[in-house]
C-alpha cells in the first residue's frame, strides 16, 4: 500500500494491492512457504502519478492483511474451502 502522509499525521491511501503467498506462482494448487526462506514477490500497483506536496511524505506499507479491502487472512495456511478453516489465527 502506498499512502500520502500529511504533516498533521493524516494518511490517505494512494494505491494498494495484495498477493497471497500460497498463490504467488499463479498455479491451480497452493505452493506453501518454508519457514526462514526469503521470497521475492512482484505486484502491480497500476499506473500512479501523484505530486507529493511540501511537508508530506510517502509511506509504503507491507502487511499480512488488509481487511475489509481484501478477504481476511488468518495466516495459518488453511485454504478457505478446507473444513478446518478458519483454524488458529497466527498473526
Short mmCIF file of N, CA and C in Angstrom, two decimals:
data_model
loop_
_atom_site.label_atom_id
_atom_site.label_comp_id
_atom_site.label_asym_id
_atom_site.label_seq_id
_atom_site.Cartn_x
_atom_site.Cartn_y
_atom_site.Cartn_z
N UNK A 1 0.86 -1.17 0.00
CA UNK A 1 0.00 0.00 0.00
C UNK A 1 0.91 1.23 0.00
N UNK A 2 0.58 2.22 -0.83
CA UNK A 2 1.30 3.49 -0.86
C UNK A 2 0.35 4.57 -0.38
N UNK A 3 0.80 5.35 0.59
CA UNK A 3 -0.04 6.39 1.18
C UNK A 3 0.68 7.73 1.22
N UNK A 4 -0.13 8.79 1.22
CA UNK A 4 0.37 10.15 1.41
C UNK A 4 0.19 10.48 2.89
N UNK A 5 1.28 10.83 3.56
CA UNK A 5 1.22 11.19 4.97
C UNK A 5 1.30 12.72 5.06
N UNK A 6 0.24 13.30 5.57
CA UNK A 6 0.16 14.76 5.71
C UNK A 6 1.00 15.21 6.91
N UNK A 7 1.41 16.46 6.94
CA UNK A 7 2.17 16.97 8.09
C UNK A 7 1.39 16.85 9.41
N UNK A 8 0.06 16.80 9.31
CA UNK A 8 -0.78 16.66 10.51
C UNK A 8 -0.84 15.24 11.03
N UNK A 9 -0.31 14.28 10.23
CA UNK A 9 -0.37 12.88 10.60
C UNK A 9 -1.49 12.13 9.88
N UNK A 10 -2.39 12.87 9.24
CA UNK A 10 -3.46 12.23 8.47
C UNK A 10 -2.84 11.45 7.32
N UNK A 11 -3.43 10.30 7.00
CA UNK A 11 -2.90 9.44 5.94
C UNK A 11 -4.00 9.17 4.93
N UNK A 12 -3.67 9.27 3.65
CA UNK A 12 -4.60 8.93 2.58
C UNK A 12 -3.96 7.89 1.66
N UNK A 13 -4.68 6.81 1.45
CA UNK A 13 -4.17 5.74 0.58
C UNK A 13 -4.19 6.21 -0.87
N UNK A 14 -3.07 6.00 -1.56
CA UNK A 14 -2.98 6.35 -2.97
C UNK A 14 -3.21 5.14 -3.85
N UNK A 15 -2.67 3.99 -3.44
CA UNK A 15 -2.76 2.77 -4.25
C UNK A 15 -2.47 1.56 -3.37
N UNK A 16 -3.13 0.43 -3.64
CA UNK A 16 -2.81 -0.79 -2.91
C UNK A 16 -3.12 -2.02 -3.76
N UNK A 17 -2.62 -3.15 -3.31
CA UNK A 17 -2.83 -4.42 -3.98
C UNK A 17 -2.50 -5.51 -2.98
N UNK A 18 -2.75 -6.76 -3.34
CA UNK A 18 -2.46 -7.86 -2.43
C UNK A 18 -2.04 -9.10 -3.21
N UNK A 19 -1.18 -9.90 -2.59
CA UNK A 19 -0.77 -11.19 -3.13
C UNK A 19 -0.78 -12.19 -1.99
N UNK A 20 -1.56 -13.26 -2.12
CA UNK A 20 -1.49 -14.35 -1.14
C UNK A 20 -0.26 -15.17 -1.49
N UNK A 21 0.60 -15.36 -0.53
CA UNK A 21 1.86 -16.04 -0.80
C UNK A 21 1.67 -17.45 -1.34
N UNK A 22 0.63 -18.15 -0.92
CA UNK A 22 0.43 -19.51 -1.43
C UNK A 22 0.05 -19.53 -2.90
N UNK A 23 -0.38 -18.38 -3.44
CA UNK A 23 -0.76 -18.29 -4.86
C UNK A 23 0.23 -17.45 -5.66
N UNK A 24 1.40 -17.17 -5.11
CA UNK A 24 2.38 -16.29 -5.75
C UNK A 24 2.90 -16.82 -7.08
N UNK A 25 2.80 -18.14 -7.30
CA UNK A 25 3.31 -18.73 -8.54
C UNK A 25 2.23 -18.91 -9.60
N UNK A 26 1.02 -18.39 -9.33
CA UNK A 26 -0.10 -18.45 -10.27
C UNK A 26 -0.42 -19.86 -10.75
N UNK A 27 -0.42 -20.81 -9.81
CA UNK A 27 -0.75 -22.20 -10.13
C UNK A 27 -2.16 -22.51 -9.64
N UNK A 28 -2.69 -23.67 -10.04
CA UNK A 28 -4.02 -24.07 -9.61
C UNK A 28 -4.01 -24.71 -8.22
N UNK A 29 -2.83 -25.08 -7.75
CA UNK A 29 -2.72 -25.63 -6.40
C UNK A 29 -1.81 -24.71 -5.58
N UNK A 30 -2.10 -24.55 -4.30
CA UNK A 30 -1.28 -23.65 -3.48
C UNK A 30 0.15 -24.15 -3.31
N UNK A 31 1.09 -23.21 -3.28
CA UNK A 31 2.51 -23.52 -3.02
C UNK A 31 2.85 -22.82 -1.72
N UNK A 32 3.04 -23.61 -0.67
CA UNK A 32 3.24 -23.03 0.65
C UNK A 32 4.67 -22.56 0.86
N UNK A 33 4.84 -21.68 1.81
CA UNK A 33 6.15 -21.12 2.14
C UNK A 33 6.89 -22.04 3.10
N UNK A 34 8.20 -21.90 3.13
CA UNK A 34 9.06 -22.61 4.06
C UNK A 34 9.57 -21.61 5.07
N UNK A 35 9.43 -21.95 6.35
CA UNK A 35 9.88 -21.04 7.40
C UNK A 35 11.36 -20.72 7.24
N UNK A 36 11.69 -19.44 7.37
CA UNK A 36 13.08 -18.98 7.26
C UNK A 36 13.50 -18.66 5.83
N UNK A 37 12.70 -19.04 4.85
CA UNK A 37 13.01 -18.77 3.45
C UNK A 37 12.59 -17.35 3.09
N UNK A 38 13.37 -16.69 2.22
CA UNK A 38 13.05 -15.35 1.75
C UNK A 38 12.50 -15.48 0.34
N UNK A 39 11.38 -14.80 0.05
CA UNK A 39 10.72 -14.90 -1.24
C UNK A 39 10.63 -13.54 -1.91
N UNK A 40 10.85 -13.53 -3.21
CA UNK A 40 10.68 -12.31 -4.00
C UNK A 40 9.27 -12.34 -4.58
N UNK A 41 8.53 -11.26 -4.40
CA UNK A 41 7.17 -11.16 -4.90
C UNK A 41 7.04 -9.85 -5.68
N UNK A 42 6.44 -9.93 -6.85
CA UNK A 42 6.17 -8.73 -7.63
C UNK A 42 4.67 -8.49 -7.66
N UNK A 43 4.28 -7.25 -7.51
CA UNK A 43 2.87 -6.91 -7.63
C UNK A 43 2.73 -5.59 -8.36
N UNK A 44 1.61 -5.43 -9.03
CA UNK A 44 1.35 -4.24 -9.82
C UNK A 44 0.51 -3.26 -9.01
N UNK A 45 0.96 -2.05 -8.90
CA UNK A 45 0.18 -1.00 -8.26
C UNK A 45 -0.43 -0.07 -9.31
N UNK A 46 -0.52 -0.56 -10.54
CA UNK A 46 -1.09 0.19 -11.65
C UNK A 46 -0.30 1.47 -11.88
N UNK A 47 -0.69 2.19 -12.89
CA UNK A 47 -0.03 3.46 -13.17
C UNK A 47 -0.48 4.48 -12.14
N UNK A 48 0.49 5.07 -11.49
CA UNK A 48 0.17 6.04 -10.45
C UNK A 48 1.00 7.30 -10.68
N UNK A 49 0.32 8.44 -10.75
CA UNK A 49 1.00 9.72 -10.87
C UNK A 49 0.48 10.60 -9.75
N UNK A 50 1.39 11.09 -8.94
CA UNK A 50 0.96 11.85 -7.77
C UNK A 50 2.03 12.87 -7.41
N UNK A 51 1.65 14.07 -7.15
CA UNK A 51 2.58 15.11 -6.73
C UNK A 51 2.55 15.17 -5.20
N UNK A 52 3.70 14.94 -4.59
CA UNK A 52 3.79 14.99 -3.13
C UNK A 52 3.96 16.44 -2.71
N UNK A 53 3.02 16.94 -1.95
CA UNK A 53 3.05 18.34 -1.52
C UNK A 53 4.18 18.58 -0.53
N UNK A 54 4.67 19.81 -0.44
CA UNK A 54 5.72 20.13 0.54
C UNK A 54 5.27 19.76 1.95
N UNK A 55 6.16 19.13 2.69
CA UNK A 55 5.86 18.72 4.06
C UNK A 55 5.19 17.36 4.17
N UNK A 56 4.75 16.81 3.05
CA UNK A 56 4.12 15.49 3.04
C UNK A 56 5.20 14.42 2.85
N UNK A 57 4.83 13.17 3.09
CA UNK A 57 5.75 12.05 2.88
C UNK A 57 4.98 10.90 2.26
N UNK A 58 5.71 10.02 1.56
CA UNK A 58 5.11 8.80 1.04
C UNK A 58 5.38 7.67 2.02
N UNK A 59 4.38 6.84 2.27
CA UNK A 59 4.53 5.68 3.14
C UNK A 59 4.27 4.42 2.32
N UNK A 60 5.18 3.46 2.39
CA UNK A 60 4.99 2.15 1.78
C UNK A 60 4.74 1.17 2.91
N UNK A 61 3.58 0.51 2.89
CA UNK A 61 3.21 -0.42 3.96
C UNK A 61 3.13 -1.84 3.42
N UNK A 62 3.73 -2.78 4.13
CA UNK A 62 3.63 -4.20 3.81
C UNK A 62 2.95 -4.85 5.00
N UNK A 63 1.87 -5.58 4.74
CA UNK A 63 1.06 -6.14 5.81
C UNK A 63 0.60 -7.55 5.45
N UNK A 64 0.27 -8.33 6.45
CA UNK A 64 -0.24 -9.67 6.19
C UNK A 64 -1.74 -9.66 5.91
N UNK A 65 -2.39 -8.53 6.08
CA UNK A 65 -3.83 -8.45 5.86
C UNK A 65 -4.24 -7.01 5.59
N UNK A 66 -5.37 -6.86 4.90
CA UNK A 66 -5.93 -5.54 4.64
C UNK A 66 -7.45 -5.66 4.57
N UNK A 67 -8.03 -6.23 5.62
CA UNK A 67 -9.48 -6.39 5.70
C UNK A 67 -10.11 -5.06 6.09
N UNK A 68 -11.17 -4.62 5.50
CA UNK A 68 -12.09 -5.33 4.61
C UNK A 68 -11.81 -5.15 3.12
N UNK A 69 -10.77 -4.44 2.75
CA UNK A 69 -10.46 -4.25 1.32
C UNK A 69 -10.24 -5.58 0.62
N UNK A 70 -9.50 -6.49 1.28
CA UNK A 70 -9.27 -7.83 0.78
C UNK A 70 -9.74 -8.81 1.85
N UNK A 71 -10.01 -10.05 1.46
CA UNK A 71 -10.54 -11.03 2.41
C UNK A 71 -9.59 -11.24 3.59
N UNK A 72 -10.17 -11.65 4.71
CA UNK A 72 -9.40 -11.88 5.93
C UNK A 72 -8.33 -12.94 5.68
N UNK A 73 -7.14 -12.71 6.24
CA UNK A 73 -6.05 -13.66 6.12
C UNK A 73 -5.60 -14.05 7.53
N UNK A 74 -6.00 -15.24 8.03
CA UNK A 74 -5.60 -15.64 9.38
C UNK A 74 -4.14 -16.10 9.46
N UNK A 75 -3.44 -16.16 8.32
CA UNK A 75 -2.02 -16.52 8.28
C UNK A 75 -1.73 -17.89 8.87
N UNK A 76 -2.63 -18.85 8.62
CA UNK A 76 -2.41 -20.20 9.13
C UNK A 76 -2.23 -21.22 8.01
N UNK A 77 -2.30 -20.78 6.74
CA UNK A 77 -2.07 -21.67 5.61
C UNK A 77 -3.26 -22.51 5.21
N UNK A 78 -4.38 -22.40 5.92
CA UNK A 78 -5.55 -23.21 5.59
C UNK A 78 -6.34 -22.53 4.47
N UNK A 79 -6.65 -23.28 3.41
CA UNK A 79 -7.41 -22.76 2.29
C UNK A 79 -8.86 -22.57 2.73
N UNK A 80 -9.52 -21.53 2.25
CA UNK A 80 -10.86 -21.16 2.69
C UNK A 80 -11.86 -22.30 2.55
N UNK A 81 -11.78 -23.14 1.51
CA UNK A 81 -12.76 -24.23 1.34
C UNK A 81 -12.39 -25.48 2.14
N UNK A 82 -11.32 -25.44 2.95
CA UNK A 82 -10.93 -26.56 3.82
C UNK A 82 -11.90 -26.60 5.01
N UNK A 83 -12.32 -27.82 5.40
CA UNK A 83 -13.25 -27.97 6.53
C UNK A 83 -12.66 -27.43 7.83
N UNK A 84 -11.34 -27.36 7.94
CA UNK A 84 -10.68 -26.86 9.15
C UNK A 84 -10.65 -25.34 9.23
N UNK A 85 -11.03 -24.65 8.12
CA UNK A 85 -10.98 -23.19 8.11
C UNK A 85 -11.97 -22.62 9.13
N UNK A 86 -11.71 -21.60 9.92
CA UNK A 86 -10.54 -20.74 9.81
C UNK A 86 -9.32 -21.22 10.58
N UNK A 87 -9.44 -22.21 11.45
CA UNK A 87 -8.27 -22.69 12.17
C UNK A 87 -7.74 -21.63 13.13
N UNK A 88 -6.52 -21.83 13.62
CA UNK A 88 -5.91 -20.89 14.56
C UNK A 88 -5.39 -19.66 13.83
N UNK A 89 -5.57 -18.51 14.42
CA UNK A 89 -5.05 -17.26 13.87
C UNK A 89 -3.64 -17.08 14.41
N UNK A 90 -2.64 -17.04 13.52
CA UNK A 90 -1.25 -16.96 13.99
C UNK A 90 -0.60 -15.63 13.65
N UNK A 91 -1.44 -14.59 13.45
CA UNK A 91 -0.85 -13.27 13.16
C UNK A 91 -0.29 -12.65 14.41
#
